[in-house]
Structure formats: structure tokens, C-alpha cells
Amino acid sequence: MNILIAHQPIAEATADIIIVPAQKNLDFTQIFSKEVSARIVASMKKAVFTGEWGRAELFIAPQGVNAPLIAVLGIGKEADDEDKYFEGLRRALAIVLMDARVHMVSRIAILAPSVSDVSPIVESLMLTNYWFTEHSKAMAQDAHMRSLKEAVIHVSGEKEAALAKKEVKKTHSILRGVELTRHLVNQPASHMSPNVLVQEAKKIAKTSKNISITVLNRKQAQVQKWFGFLAVARGSKEEPYVIHLKYRPKKKPKKTLVLIGKGITFDSGGLSLKPSIHMENMKIDMAGGATVLGLFSLLPILAPDIAIHGIIAACENMPSGDAYRPGDVVDTMSGKKIEVLNTDAEGRVTLADALTYAQTLKPDAIIDLATLTGACVVALGETYAGLFGNSQSLNTLIKESAKKTGEGVVEFPLPEEYRSTVQSMIGDVRNTSAMKTGGAITAALFLQEFIEKNKVGEAVPWAHMDIAGPVYAEMPLIPYWQFGATGYGVRTLVNVVEEFGK
Ligand code: BES
Ligand code: MN
Ligand code: ZN
């Protein structure tokens, strides 16, 4: 898809659809002739549409417009909240673009009232224009037929056009990172082994001399004491790998951030086997890792002045004669012993070692992203991630970064009174809580057991994002989320990385 900037009046544009945001007082005379404006208003009236947030309508264009179709985007009352306005723009545009597919529209023209609207427009364009077609000829054909070929974004003048072009370039690059993550998550486990993740990580490292990579295989991970991770990996024939990506800025880094992504390339549950309906989608269990890779693919362009580590302990969780068992006591890098009550609570067992390793890097903050619990999805549904952590300022940074992107995040507590429910009588911690409820929280409390405190009780700022819900869309709850991987988290991490250095 070609995304172009123009500064001619949009009324003069030639396209298959001309798209304009709803205007104040439903007066379109700033954009079109009196007659055309009146016809648009009449069509809107017919549709009982006043430009409210979360809606958009497509009309047959009145005479005098150089396009067969015209669309009005509902964005609500602009003033109240800028982030909400941008998200309205993304969603309303996506509604039109999905409609446009039906009509095999190949060229659109859209009005960006201000340069700050350009990024959300590009985001919506690229999020909707993504297709995962690798394994289906029919899908590939559909994508070829129905994908948008050209979008022209109209801004008000020459100076604005120059700024807008920069915005397009940057946002386009960022969305390429989102697409990488979506591709990795969509890829079935038959095509997405730990080794494939390693190859993807190596490809990224090759793109920049500021990024380096180290990879540990099973033997090497054993020497480095990744005992929890290796216990989970034991049931699978796939060789497990620990991936460690390092980004170093040109100047001496002001701060160091560690990003950990859960990397279970398939989660069968292990000997605590999942029922089929719960196993169907478990290729997505490396989405945290894929999000970290998506972000790393962008670091050469973002060029933040902080050091960033990306850690993915990648393996499959499978049952076999050699698999770890319910009841087993498993060593970890930290020295703490985990009593495994349920082999399906495997993510936290692998993350325990990743968190311990992350702390040896002496970072200023650690953020882990993990498709950790079904309980989080039960609590929040499928568009919000759960956020947990020991640092209010880090949590706030993540929440604000997410808000800018329209990615939903809800902060959960880590109540002291639930801690005892993950304490074990046989080992140190148990991998499922003795309490049957609050599973997303008790999983986070388990992770927190691996965040060490120094003599005066201080710990590294750590945040955990349970992204089990929003990384994969089963239904288009959000207009720019089609079926499959959403790339959730990459755009939030971009903002986090940019803000963290400040
Ligand atoms: N990978 C799953 C969590 C998950 C569920 C991700 C749904 C995406 C969608 C995780 O490893 C898991 O199986 N968690 C268990 C924990 C339980 C055994 C304590 C769960 O949520 O059922
Ligand atoms: Mn599991
Ligand atoms: Zn899992």
C-alpha cells in the first residue's frame, strides 16, 4: 500500500472513496460546496448519524464529488480527550476500510484536519491492511483483490505536508514491527518452533550494529542454571533456546531496561493436558516473545538512548515420558524450589528464571509480557491486558504509553494477603495458588517471588503485563482487529521505550 500526502483540497481529489471526519455542527461547507455539504448532511440524517464516536458511514457520493463513495468518520466531541479522539479516528476509519473491502476499493483519499491526525490514520490503514496468507491460496487471492493499493492523506498546506510526510514514514516503520509480531503469532506451531524464533531474533540482530544476540541451547542453559525453564522444555522434542538480544545506543546509555517475553511456542498444558477447545489457539503462547521481537526490530529506527535487553526463553510445553510432572519439585536459577502442581502453569516457571537472569543485568526496570493466564481473560475480556507491578511510576508510565496507542491496560493489585497462597509446604513456591480465585493476580504474585529484595528491602522496578486476552482476536471487537494476531503491545512498548529515557 502506498501512503501519500497531498495538500490540495480534498474536494478536488479523485479516489474510490473520499473520507472526511464529521464536522462541527455537521457543517461540511469548509470542505465541499454548499450543495454537496447539504447532500452529505441529508444522508447522515437518513442514517441517524451525528458523527458519534465509534461509528462511520459510507454513502453514495453526491454529484460534484470526484468519487463514487464518500465516508464520514464519527469521532465524537473532539475536545474532551485527545487520546480518545485519536482512537475514534482509528476505529472509524477501520470501519470504512472494512466496508471498502466488500467493494474492492483500491484507492482512498482522506482528510487529516491536523498533522497530529496523520499517525493514527496510518496506524488504522496498516492495521486493517494486514493479511496472513502464507498457508492459503484463497486468502492470498482475496488479499490481492481486496487490499488497499493507495491512500492519499490530505493536509491543509505545504508546511503541514512536509511534517505529515515525516509522520507517515515513522508510523509506517513502527507498523512494520507490529506486522512482524502479528506474523510470528499467527504462524502455527508447526512453523514456529523455538528455533524459528532464534532465527527471527538473529535476523533482527543483523540489521544493526547496535544490536547483538546470544543464544543458549539446552546444554548451555543447563550450565547457566535455567532449571525451571528446562523442566518445562523437557517434554518436547524441540530444542529449547534462551534468546538474549541487547541493544546499546551510540552514546553511553542513561538507563537500562529489560524486556522479557514469554516464549512457549505451543502450550498443550503438558501432562496436565488442556482440553481441546483450550488448546486450539495455544500457538499464541509465544506472543510476549513476539512482541519483544517486534519492538527490537524497530530499535534501529527509534534509536533510543537507553540500553535495552530482550529475553525470551523459548520452548514447547508438551507431555511425554520425559515431561515434568504434577507434584515435581523443580530447581530454579534463583535457588528457590518450585512445587509444580499443574504443568499447565508453565509460563511462570520459565519466567522465574528469566526474571532472575534479568536482575543480574542490574537494570533500572524490568517489564515482562506474557500470555500468562486464562483468568486474566475471564476478568477483562479480550481487549485489555492486566498490569501488575511493584513500582507505581513504572506502572503509570506503561498505562500512559498504552493510552496514547489505544491499547487497553488495567492495573491490578498485588495484595500481600494472597502471597501465602503461593507458598509451598514441600518446596518454596507452588506454581498454582491454593486460592481458587484471582488467578491472574496469584500468577503475578508467583512471579514477584523471584524479584529479589536487597538488605533495605528495595527491589528493582518490575512490571508484568498479562496479555493473554488482547494478542489474538477471535472476533472483530475493535474494527482494526481482524481475526488472528493483533500485534498488541508493540506500539505501547514503543512509547515506553521513548519515554523511559527521558
Ligand atoms: N498459556 C496459558 C494461558 C492462556 C490462556 C493464554 C488463554 C492465552 C489464552 C497458560 O500457560 C495457562 O495454561 N494458564 C493456566 C494456569 C492455571 C493452570 C493455573 C490457565 O490460565 O488456565
Ligand atoms: Mn499453560
Ligand atoms: Zn502457557
Short mmCIF file of C-alpha atoms and ligand atoms in Angstrom, two decimals:
data_model
loop_
_atom_site.label_atom_id
_atom_site.label_comp_id
_atom_site.label_asym_id
_atom_site.label_seq_id
_atom_site.Cartn_x
_atom_site.Cartn_y
_atom_site.Cartn_z
CA MET A 1 0.00 0.00 0.00
CA ASN A 2 1.22 3.39 -1.00
CA ILE A 3 0.56 6.13 1.54
CA LEU A 4 0.88 9.59 0.07
CA ILE A 5 0.47 13.12 1.37
CA ALA A 6 -1.29 15.86 -0.57
CA HIS A 7 -2.13 19.44 0.28
CA GLN A 8 -4.74 20.09 -2.38
CA PRO A 9 -8.31 20.49 -1.13
CA ILE A 10 -9.82 17.03 -0.69
CA ALA A 11 -12.89 18.14 -2.66
CA GLU A 12 -10.64 18.01 -5.73
CA ALA A 13 -9.33 14.51 -5.01
CA THR A 14 -10.03 11.58 -7.29
CA ALA A 15 -10.42 8.28 -5.48
CA ASP A 16 -12.77 5.35 -4.96
CA ILE A 17 -13.79 6.78 -1.60
CA ILE A 18 -13.33 10.23 -0.15
CA ILE A 19 -13.20 10.06 3.63
CA VAL A 20 -13.79 13.03 5.93
CA PRO A 21 -14.19 13.28 9.70
CA ALA A 22 -17.59 14.54 10.86
CA GLN A 23 -17.56 18.31 11.14
CA LYS A 24 -18.68 20.55 14.00
CA ASN A 25 -22.40 21.36 13.78
CA LEU A 26 -22.49 18.96 10.83
CA ASP A 27 -21.40 21.74 8.51
CA PHE A 28 -19.24 20.44 5.67
CA THR A 29 -19.07 23.74 3.75
CA GLN A 30 -15.42 24.24 4.78
CA ILE A 31 -14.62 21.16 2.71
CA PHE A 32 -17.25 20.91 -0.04
CA SER A 33 -19.65 23.14 -1.95
CA LYS A 34 -22.92 24.12 -0.29
CA GLU A 35 -24.83 21.59 -2.39
CA VAL A 36 -22.52 18.69 -1.67
CA SER A 37 -22.41 19.56 2.00
CA ALA A 38 -26.21 19.62 2.18
CA ARG A 39 -26.40 16.20 0.50
CA ILE A 40 -23.94 14.72 2.98
CA VAL A 41 -25.92 16.10 5.88
CA ALA A 42 -29.12 14.68 4.39
CA SER A 43 -27.51 11.23 4.06
CA MET A 44 -26.30 11.39 7.64
CA LYS A 45 -29.78 12.30 8.80
CA LYS A 46 -31.16 9.26 6.99
CA ALA A 47 -28.60 7.08 8.76
CA VAL A 48 -29.44 8.70 12.12
CA PHE A 49 -25.76 9.51 12.36
CA THR A 50 -24.49 12.65 14.04
CA GLY A 51 -20.80 11.80 13.97
CA GLU A 52 -20.69 10.00 17.29
CA TRP A 53 -17.57 8.16 18.46
CA GLY A 54 -17.21 4.56 17.27
CA ARG A 55 -19.33 4.95 14.15
CA ALA A 56 -18.72 5.69 10.50
CA GLU A 57 -20.99 5.68 7.48
CA LEU A 58 -20.38 5.15 3.80
CA PHE A 59 -22.65 6.95 1.31
CA ILE A 60 -23.04 7.13 -2.44
CA ALA A 61 -21.32 10.40 -3.25
CA PRO A 62 -23.46 13.30 -4.46
CA GLN A 63 -22.76 14.88 -7.84
CA GLY A 64 -19.83 17.21 -7.83
CA VAL A 65 -17.57 14.81 -5.93
CA ASN A 66 -14.84 13.02 -7.92
CA ALA A 67 -15.51 9.71 -6.22
CA PRO A 68 -18.33 7.22 -6.27
CA LEU A 69 -18.38 6.91 -2.49
CA ILE A 70 -17.99 9.26 0.40
CA ALA A 71 -17.49 8.29 4.04
CA VAL A 72 -17.97 10.26 7.22
CA LEU A 73 -16.00 9.27 10.31
CA GLY A 74 -17.62 9.53 13.72
CA ILE A 75 -15.06 10.78 16.21
CA GLY A 76 -17.25 12.26 18.92
CA LYS A 77 -16.67 15.54 20.60
CA GLU A 78 -13.04 16.24 19.86
CA ALA A 79 -12.17 18.40 22.80
CA ASP A 80 -12.67 16.11 25.77
CA ASP A 81 -9.73 13.70 25.42
CA GLU A 82 -7.11 13.73 22.69
CA ASP A 83 -6.21 10.05 23.03
CA LYS A 84 -9.88 9.06 22.83
CA TYR A 85 -10.28 11.25 19.75
CA PHE A 86 -7.32 9.54 18.03
CA GLU A 87 -8.69 6.12 18.90
CA GLY A 88 -12.06 7.18 17.49
CA LEU A 89 -10.31 8.15 14.30
CA ARG A 90 -8.51 4.77 14.08
CA ARG A 91 -11.71 2.84 14.69
CA ALA A 92 -14.00 4.89 12.45
CA LEU A 93 -11.52 4.73 9.58
CA ALA A 94 -11.17 0.97 10.07
CA ILE A 95 -14.95 0.57 9.79
CA VAL A 96 -14.85 2.33 6.42
CA LEU A 97 -11.84 0.34 5.25
CA MET A 98 -13.53 -2.96 6.11
CA ASP A 99 -16.63 -1.81 4.19
CA ALA A 100 -14.36 -0.80 1.35
CA ARG A 101 -13.08 -4.34 1.03
CA VAL A 102 -16.52 -5.54 0.04
CA HIS A 103 -16.46 -3.07 -2.84
CA MET A 104 -12.86 -3.90 -3.75
CA VAL A 105 -11.83 -0.31 -3.31
CA SER A 106 -8.21 0.24 -4.26
CA ARG A 107 -7.71 3.99 -3.71
CA ILE A 108 -8.93 6.21 -0.93
CA ALA A 109 -8.43 9.87 -0.11
CA ILE A 110 -8.77 11.02 3.48
CA LEU A 111 -8.79 14.41 5.12
CA ALA A 112 -6.49 14.90 8.12
CA PRO A 113 -7.72 18.09 9.80
CA SER A 114 -4.40 18.39 11.64
CA VAL A 115 -0.92 16.87 11.25
CA SER A 116 -1.37 15.04 14.57
CA ASP A 117 -4.15 13.04 12.89
CA VAL A 118 -1.75 11.56 10.35
CA SER A 119 -0.20 8.92 12.63
CA PRO A 120 -3.49 7.40 13.82
CA ILE A 121 -4.69 7.40 10.21
CA VAL A 122 -1.60 5.50 9.07
CA GLU A 123 -1.97 3.10 12.01
CA SER A 124 -5.55 2.33 11.07
CA LEU A 125 -4.65 1.95 7.40
CA MET A 126 -1.87 -0.50 8.13
CA LEU A 127 -3.61 -2.43 10.90
CA THR A 128 -6.58 -3.12 8.62
CA ASN A 129 -4.49 -3.81 5.54
CA TYR A 130 -2.61 -6.74 7.08
CA TRP A 131 -3.23 -10.27 5.84
CA PHE A 132 -1.82 -13.61 6.94
CA THR A 133 -1.93 -15.60 3.75
CA GLU A 134 1.06 -17.91 3.90
CA HIS A 135 -0.90 -21.13 4.10
CA SER A 136 -3.94 -20.37 1.99
CA LYS A 137 -4.11 -19.70 -1.74
CA ALA A 138 -7.69 -18.48 -1.41
CA MET A 139 -6.70 -15.99 1.29
CA ALA A 140 -3.74 -14.81 -0.76
CA GLN A 141 -6.03 -14.23 -3.71
CA ASP A 142 -8.50 -12.38 -1.54
CA ALA A 143 -5.73 -10.22 -0.14
CA HIS A 144 -4.53 -9.45 -3.62
CA MET A 145 -8.00 -8.47 -4.76
CA ARG A 146 -9.17 -6.62 -1.73
CA SER A 147 -6.13 -4.96 -0.25
CA LEU A 148 -5.90 -1.22 -0.45
CA LYS A 149 -3.39 -0.08 -3.05
CA GLU A 150 -3.17 3.63 -2.34
CA ALA A 151 -4.19 6.06 0.37
CA VAL A 152 -3.77 9.79 -0.04
CA ILE A 153 -3.88 11.81 3.15
CA HIS A 154 -4.85 15.43 2.58
CA VAL A 155 -3.45 18.07 4.91
CA SER A 156 -4.04 21.80 4.90
CA GLY A 157 -0.85 23.29 3.41
CA GLU A 158 2.71 22.82 2.21
CA LYS A 159 4.32 23.18 5.61
CA GLU A 160 1.88 20.65 7.07
CA ALA A 161 2.58 18.31 4.16
CA ALA A 162 6.30 18.26 4.95
CA LEU A 163 5.59 17.40 8.60
CA ALA A 164 2.98 14.85 7.62
CA LYS A 165 5.43 13.02 5.36
CA LYS A 166 7.77 12.54 8.33
CA GLU A 167 4.88 11.20 10.41
CA VAL A 168 3.93 8.75 7.66
CA LYS A 169 7.49 7.48 7.43
CA LYS A 170 7.87 6.91 11.15
CA THR A 171 4.44 5.39 11.73
CA HIS A 172 4.82 3.18 8.68
CA SER A 173 8.06 1.78 10.10
CA ILE A 174 6.50 1.18 13.51
CA LEU A 175 3.61 -0.69 11.94
CA ARG A 176 6.09 -2.92 10.13
CA GLY A 177 7.23 -4.00 13.59
CA VAL A 178 3.62 -4.64 14.58
CA GLU A 179 3.20 -6.73 11.42
CA LEU A 180 6.26 -8.81 12.29
CA THR A 181 4.74 -9.60 15.69
CA ARG A 182 1.39 -10.46 14.11
CA HIS A 183 3.07 -12.74 11.61
CA LEU A 184 5.03 -14.61 14.29
CA VAL A 185 1.94 -15.08 16.46
CA ASN A 186 -0.25 -16.16 13.54
CA GLN A 187 2.27 -18.74 12.42
CA PRO A 188 1.18 -22.18 13.68
CA ALA A 189 3.47 -24.13 15.99
CA SER A 190 4.26 -26.43 13.05
CA HIS A 191 6.09 -23.43 11.59
CA MET A 192 7.04 -21.59 14.78
CA SER A 193 9.44 -23.63 16.88
CA PRO A 194 11.90 -22.18 19.39
CA ASN A 195 14.50 -22.50 16.64
CA VAL A 196 12.42 -20.34 14.28
CA LEU A 197 12.21 -17.67 16.99
CA VAL A 198 16.00 -17.82 17.28
CA GLN A 199 16.36 -17.32 13.52
CA GLU A 200 13.98 -14.34 13.63
CA ALA A 201 15.92 -12.82 16.51
CA LYS A 202 19.21 -13.32 14.64
CA LYS A 203 17.75 -11.61 11.57
CA ILE A 204 16.90 -8.60 13.70
CA ALA A 205 20.36 -8.51 15.27
CA LYS A 206 21.89 -8.49 11.79
CA THR A 207 20.09 -5.28 10.82
CA SER A 208 22.06 -3.08 13.22
CA LYS A 209 25.50 -2.94 14.75
CA ASN A 210 23.84 -1.64 17.91
CA ILE A 211 22.05 -4.93 18.42
CA SER A 212 23.82 -8.11 19.46
CA ILE A 213 22.48 -11.51 20.37
CA THR A 214 23.42 -14.51 22.44
CA VAL A 215 21.55 -17.80 22.30
CA LEU A 216 21.77 -20.71 24.73
CA ASN A 217 20.78 -24.21 23.74
CA ARG A 218 19.61 -26.86 26.21
CA LYS A 219 23.13 -27.80 27.34
CA GLN A 220 24.29 -24.21 27.69
CA ALA A 221 21.11 -23.22 29.52
CA GLN A 222 21.78 -26.09 31.94
CA VAL A 223 25.23 -24.68 32.70
CA GLN A 224 23.65 -21.23 33.25
CA LYS A 225 21.13 -22.79 35.67
CA TRP A 226 17.91 -22.19 33.75
CA PHE A 227 16.47 -25.17 35.66
CA GLY A 228 12.83 -24.05 35.75
CA PHE A 229 12.79 -23.31 32.05
CA LEU A 230 14.45 -26.61 31.21
CA ALA A 231 11.95 -28.56 33.32
CA VAL A 232 9.13 -27.14 31.19
CA ALA A 233 11.08 -27.80 27.98
CA ARG A 234 11.78 -31.45 28.84
CA GLY A 235 8.55 -32.87 27.45
CA SER A 236 9.18 -31.65 23.91
CA LYS A 237 11.43 -32.94 21.17
CA GLU A 238 12.00 -29.35 20.10
CA GLU A 239 15.34 -27.98 21.26
CA PRO A 240 14.70 -25.11 23.70
CA TYR A 241 16.62 -21.86 23.40
CA VAL A 242 17.24 -18.86 25.58
CA ILE A 243 17.39 -15.77 23.40
CA HIS A 244 19.12 -12.66 24.72
CA LEU A 245 19.06 -9.59 22.48
CA LYS A 246 21.00 -6.49 23.51
CA TYR A 247 20.55 -3.01 22.17
CA ARG A 248 23.23 -0.44 23.00
CA PRO A 249 22.77 3.19 21.95
CA LYS A 250 25.58 5.14 20.29
CA LYS A 251 26.10 7.34 23.36
CA LYS A 252 26.61 5.95 26.83
CA PRO A 253 23.16 4.78 27.94
CA LYS A 254 21.40 6.77 30.63
CA LYS A 255 19.34 3.81 31.73
CA THR A 256 18.87 0.10 31.18
CA LEU A 257 15.56 -1.60 30.53
CA VAL A 258 14.93 -5.35 30.35
CA LEU A 259 12.01 -6.68 28.35
CA ILE A 260 11.06 -10.31 28.90
CA GLY A 261 8.64 -12.13 26.61
CA LYS A 262 7.04 -15.47 27.37
CA GLY A 263 8.12 -17.81 24.60
CA ILE A 264 6.07 -21.01 24.74
CA THR A 265 5.76 -21.88 21.06
CA PHE A 266 2.97 -24.30 21.87
CA ASP A 267 1.21 -24.87 25.18
CA SER A 268 -0.52 -28.24 25.28
CA GLY A 269 -0.63 -27.97 29.07
CA GLY A 270 1.91 -30.79 29.35
CA LEU A 271 0.84 -33.77 31.48
CA SER A 272 -1.89 -31.51 32.91
CA LEU A 273 -3.19 -31.64 29.35
CA LYS A 274 -5.57 -28.93 28.22
CA PRO A 275 -8.99 -29.89 26.86
CA SER A 276 -9.07 -29.50 23.05
CA ILE A 277 -11.03 -26.26 22.98
CA HIS A 278 -8.47 -24.59 25.22
CA MET A 279 -5.56 -25.99 23.23
CA GLU A 280 -6.76 -24.86 19.80
CA ASN A 281 -5.13 -21.44 19.95
CA MET A 282 -2.08 -22.22 22.02
CA LYS A 283 0.30 -21.35 19.21
CA ILE A 284 -0.18 -17.81 20.56
CA ASP A 285 1.69 -18.60 23.77
CA MET A 286 4.87 -17.01 22.42
CA ALA A 287 3.11 -13.68 21.82
CA GLY A 288 5.07 -11.98 24.61
CA GLY A 289 8.29 -13.05 22.91
CA ALA A 290 6.95 -11.96 19.52
CA THR A 291 6.11 -8.54 20.99
CA VAL A 292 9.65 -8.16 22.26
CA LEU A 293 10.97 -9.15 18.81
CA GLY A 294 8.61 -6.66 17.13
CA LEU A 295 9.94 -3.91 19.38
CA PHE A 296 13.57 -4.92 18.79
CA SER A 297 13.05 -4.81 15.03
CA LEU A 298 12.22 -1.12 15.50
CA LEU A 299 15.14 -0.11 17.68
CA PRO A 300 17.43 0.80 14.76
CA ILE A 301 14.79 3.35 13.68
CA LEU A 302 13.72 4.54 17.12
CA ALA A 303 17.35 4.75 18.24
CA PRO A 304 16.51 5.42 21.90
CA ASP A 305 19.40 6.46 24.16
CA ILE A 306 18.80 3.72 26.71
CA ALA A 307 20.21 0.20 26.78
CA ILE A 308 17.58 -2.48 26.21
CA HIS A 309 17.77 -6.21 26.79
CA GLY A 310 15.25 -8.60 25.27
CA ILE A 311 14.97 -12.02 26.87
CA ILE A 312 12.91 -14.89 25.51
CA ALA A 313 13.12 -18.38 26.97
CA ALA A 314 11.60 -20.32 24.09
CA CYS A 315 10.31 -23.88 24.37
CA GLU A 316 7.27 -26.05 23.87
CA ASN A 317 5.11 -27.37 26.70
CA MET A 318 4.36 -30.97 25.76
CA PRO A 319 3.51 -34.23 27.53
CA SER A 320 5.88 -37.15 27.08
CA GLY A 321 7.64 -39.88 29.00
CA ASP A 322 10.24 -37.31 29.94
CA ALA A 323 7.90 -34.43 30.73
CA TYR A 324 7.90 -32.73 34.11
CA ARG A 325 5.10 -33.99 36.32
CA PRO A 326 2.48 -32.56 38.63
CA GLY A 327 3.93 -32.85 42.11
CA ASP A 328 7.51 -32.48 40.94
CA VAL A 329 9.81 -30.12 42.76
CA VAL A 330 11.86 -28.12 40.32
CA ASP A 331 15.04 -26.13 40.89
CA THR A 332 15.38 -22.60 39.55
CA MET A 333 18.25 -20.24 38.83
CA SER A 334 17.31 -18.26 41.94
CA GLY A 335 17.81 -21.26 44.19
CA LYS A 336 14.14 -21.28 45.11
CA LYS A 337 12.36 -24.57 44.54
CA ILE A 338 9.04 -24.66 42.74
CA GLU A 339 6.43 -27.25 43.61
CA VAL A 340 4.69 -27.96 40.32
CA LEU A 341 1.04 -28.64 40.98
CA ASN A 342 -0.07 -28.10 37.42
CA THR A 343 2.22 -28.45 34.42
CA ASP A 344 -0.10 -26.08 32.55
CA ALA A 345 1.05 -23.21 34.75
CA GLU A 346 4.32 -23.41 32.81
CA GLY A 347 4.78 -19.81 31.74
CA ARG A 348 5.53 -18.64 35.26
CA VAL A 349 8.06 -21.47 35.74
CA THR A 350 10.03 -20.33 32.66
CA LEU A 351 9.64 -16.66 33.61
CA ALA A 352 11.01 -17.32 37.10
CA ASP A 353 14.44 -17.99 35.59
CA ALA A 354 14.12 -15.14 33.11
CA LEU A 355 13.38 -12.71 35.95
CA THR A 356 16.34 -13.97 37.98
CA TYR A 357 18.61 -13.63 34.97
CA ALA A 358 17.24 -10.15 34.21
CA GLN A 359 18.20 -8.95 37.68
CA THR A 360 21.83 -9.96 37.11
CA LEU A 361 21.90 -7.30 34.38
CA LYS A 362 21.32 -4.62 37.06
CA PRO A 363 18.61 -2.82 35.06
CA ASP A 364 16.63 0.26 36.04
CA ALA A 365 13.41 -1.59 35.24
CA ILE A 366 12.10 -4.95 34.09
CA ILE A 367 8.91 -5.42 32.11
CA ASP A 368 7.64 -8.88 31.29
CA LEU A 369 4.92 -9.59 28.75
CA ALA A 370 3.20 -12.93 28.93
CA THR A 371 0.08 -14.74 27.78
CA LEU A 372 0.06 -15.97 31.34
CA THR A 373 -3.48 -16.76 32.48
CA GLY A 374 -6.93 -17.56 31.21
CA ALA A 375 -8.08 -15.92 34.45
CA CYS A 376 -6.96 -12.55 33.15
CA VAL A 377 -9.16 -13.05 30.08
CA VAL A 378 -12.05 -14.07 32.32
CA ALA A 379 -11.57 -10.88 34.31
CA LEU A 380 -11.11 -8.38 31.49
CA GLY A 381 -12.35 -9.97 28.29
CA GLU A 382 -10.31 -9.88 25.12
CA THR A 383 -9.28 -6.28 24.54
CA TYR A 384 -7.49 -5.41 27.79
CA ALA A 385 -4.22 -6.59 29.27
CA GLY A 386 -3.71 -6.86 33.01
CA LEU A 387 -0.92 -4.80 34.51
CA PHE A 388 0.87 -5.75 37.73
CA GLY A 389 3.98 -4.40 39.35
CA ASN A 390 5.93 -3.18 42.35
CA SER A 391 6.54 0.37 41.11
CA GLN A 392 3.79 2.94 40.77
CA SER A 393 5.89 5.13 38.49
CA LEU A 394 6.67 2.25 36.12
CA ASN A 395 3.01 1.19 36.07
CA THR A 396 1.97 4.76 35.37
CA LEU A 397 4.47 5.02 32.52
CA ILE A 398 3.04 1.85 30.97
CA LYS A 399 -0.57 2.96 31.43
CA GLU A 400 0.09 6.35 29.85
CA SER A 401 2.02 4.79 26.98
CA ALA A 402 -0.81 2.38 26.33
CA LYS A 403 -3.44 5.11 26.45
CA LYS A 404 -1.72 7.01 23.66
CA THR A 405 -1.89 3.97 21.41
CA GLY A 406 -5.46 2.99 22.23
CA GLU A 407 -4.22 -0.33 23.65
CA GLY A 408 -6.24 -1.25 26.73
CA VAL A 409 -4.49 -1.83 30.05
CA VAL A 410 -6.00 -2.29 33.51
CA GLU A 411 -3.92 -2.17 36.67
CA PHE A 412 -4.42 -4.96 39.21
CA PRO A 413 -3.32 -5.03 42.86
CA LEU A 414 -0.73 -7.39 44.31
CA PRO A 415 -2.29 -7.94 47.73
CA GLU A 416 0.08 -9.03 50.49
CA GLU A 417 -2.66 -11.24 51.93
CA TYR A 418 -2.67 -13.52 48.87
CA ARG A 419 1.06 -14.15 48.99
CA SER A 420 0.72 -17.08 51.36
CA THR A 421 -1.43 -18.88 48.75
CA VAL A 422 1.60 -19.44 46.51
CA GLN A 423 3.84 -20.63 49.35
CA SER A 424 4.63 -24.35 49.25
CA MET A 425 4.92 -26.86 52.08
CA ILE A 426 7.20 -29.08 50.00
CA GLY A 427 9.29 -26.52 48.16
CA ASP A 428 9.45 -22.73 48.39
CA VAL A 429 6.68 -21.66 46.00
CA ARG A 430 3.87 -23.53 44.31
CA ASN A 431 3.04 -22.85 40.68
CA THR A 432 -0.70 -22.64 41.29
CA SER A 433 -2.38 -20.80 44.11
CA ALA A 434 -4.16 -22.54 46.97
CA MET A 435 -6.90 -19.96 46.39
CA LYS A 436 -9.19 -20.89 43.52
CA THR A 437 -9.99 -17.30 42.52
CA GLY A 438 -7.93 -14.33 41.39
CA GLY A 439 -5.74 -16.44 39.11
CA ALA A 440 -4.22 -13.55 37.18
CA ILE A 441 -3.16 -11.90 40.44
CA THR A 442 -1.77 -15.03 42.07
CA ALA A 443 0.22 -15.76 38.90
CA ALA A 444 1.74 -12.28 39.18
CA LEU A 445 2.43 -12.87 42.88
CA PHE A 446 4.26 -16.05 41.94
CA LEU A 447 6.45 -14.04 39.56
CA GLN A 448 7.08 -11.44 42.26
CA GLU A 449 8.59 -14.17 44.44
CA PHE A 450 11.51 -14.09 42.01
CA ILE A 451 12.08 -10.34 42.31
CA GLU A 452 14.76 -10.03 44.94
CA LYS A 453 14.91 -7.51 47.73
CA ASN A 454 18.18 -6.04 48.98
CA LYS A 455 19.11 -5.58 52.63
CA VAL A 456 16.96 -2.48 52.98
CA GLY A 457 14.01 -4.13 51.28
CA GLU A 458 14.37 -2.43 47.90
CA ALA A 459 13.64 -4.23 44.67
CA VAL A 460 14.16 -3.41 41.02
CA PRO A 461 11.09 -1.71 39.48
CA TRP A 462 9.24 -4.55 37.79
CA ALA A 463 6.01 -4.69 35.82
CA HIS A 464 4.17 -7.69 34.43
CA MET A 465 1.66 -7.48 31.61
CA ASP A 466 -0.71 -10.41 31.21
CA ILE A 467 -1.56 -10.14 27.52
CA ALA A 468 -3.45 -13.43 27.14
CA GLY A 469 -6.62 -11.61 26.00
CA PRO A 470 -5.65 -8.91 23.53
CA VAL A 471 -2.89 -10.58 21.49
CA TYR A 472 -5.33 -12.61 19.45
CA ALA A 473 -8.75 -11.63 18.14
CA GLU A 474 -11.40 -14.28 17.64
CA MET A 475 -13.94 -11.65 16.66
CA PRO A 476 -13.54 -8.10 15.44
CA LEU A 477 -14.33 -6.41 18.76
CA ILE A 478 -12.21 -3.48 17.61
CA PRO A 479 -12.72 -2.54 13.93
CA TYR A 480 -8.99 -2.62 13.10
CA TRP A 481 -8.59 -6.05 14.74
CA GLN A 482 -9.45 -8.71 12.26
CA PHE A 483 -9.35 -12.41 13.01
CA GLY A 484 -5.98 -13.50 14.34
CA ALA A 485 -2.95 -11.88 15.89
CA THR A 486 -3.34 -8.20 16.76
CA GLY A 487 0.25 -7.14 17.44
CA TYR A 488 -0.97 -5.82 20.78
CA GLY A 489 1.78 -4.32 22.91
CA VAL A 490 4.33 -3.32 20.29
CA ARG A 491 3.04 0.24 19.95
CA THR A 492 2.78 0.61 23.73
CA LEU A 493 6.37 -0.60 24.13
CA VAL A 494 7.50 1.93 21.52
CA ASN A 495 6.09 4.69 23.72
CA VAL A 496 7.54 3.15 26.87
CA VAL A 497 11.00 2.97 25.32
CA GLU A 498 10.77 6.57 24.09
CA GLU A 499 9.57 7.88 27.46
CA PHE A 500 11.84 5.75 29.66
CA GLY A 501 14.97 7.56 28.55
CA LYS A 502 13.54 10.99 29.38
N1 BES B 1 -0.89 -20.03 28.13
C1 BES B 1 -1.85 -20.23 29.15
C2 BES B 1 -2.74 -19.01 29.40
C3 BES B 1 -3.64 -18.57 28.28
C4 BES B 1 -4.99 -18.84 28.31
C5 BES B 1 -3.15 -17.79 27.24
C6 BES B 1 -5.82 -18.39 27.30
C7 BES B 1 -3.98 -17.34 26.23
C8 BES B 1 -5.32 -17.63 26.27
C9 BES B 1 -1.14 -20.56 30.46
O1 BES B 1 0.05 -21.24 30.34
C10 BES B 1 -2.06 -21.44 31.23
O2 BES B 1 -2.31 -22.52 30.78
N2 BES B 1 -2.53 -20.96 32.37
C11 BES B 1 -3.40 -21.71 33.18
C12 BES B 1 -2.97 -21.56 34.61
C13 BES B 1 -3.64 -22.49 35.56
C14 BES B 1 -3.23 -23.91 35.29
C15 BES B 1 -3.28 -22.08 36.97
C16 BES B 1 -4.81 -21.16 32.98
O3 BES B 1 -4.96 -19.96 32.82
O4 BES B 1 -5.73 -21.97 32.95
MN MN B 2 -0.28 -23.37 30.23
ZN ZN B 3 1.05 -21.01 28.59
#
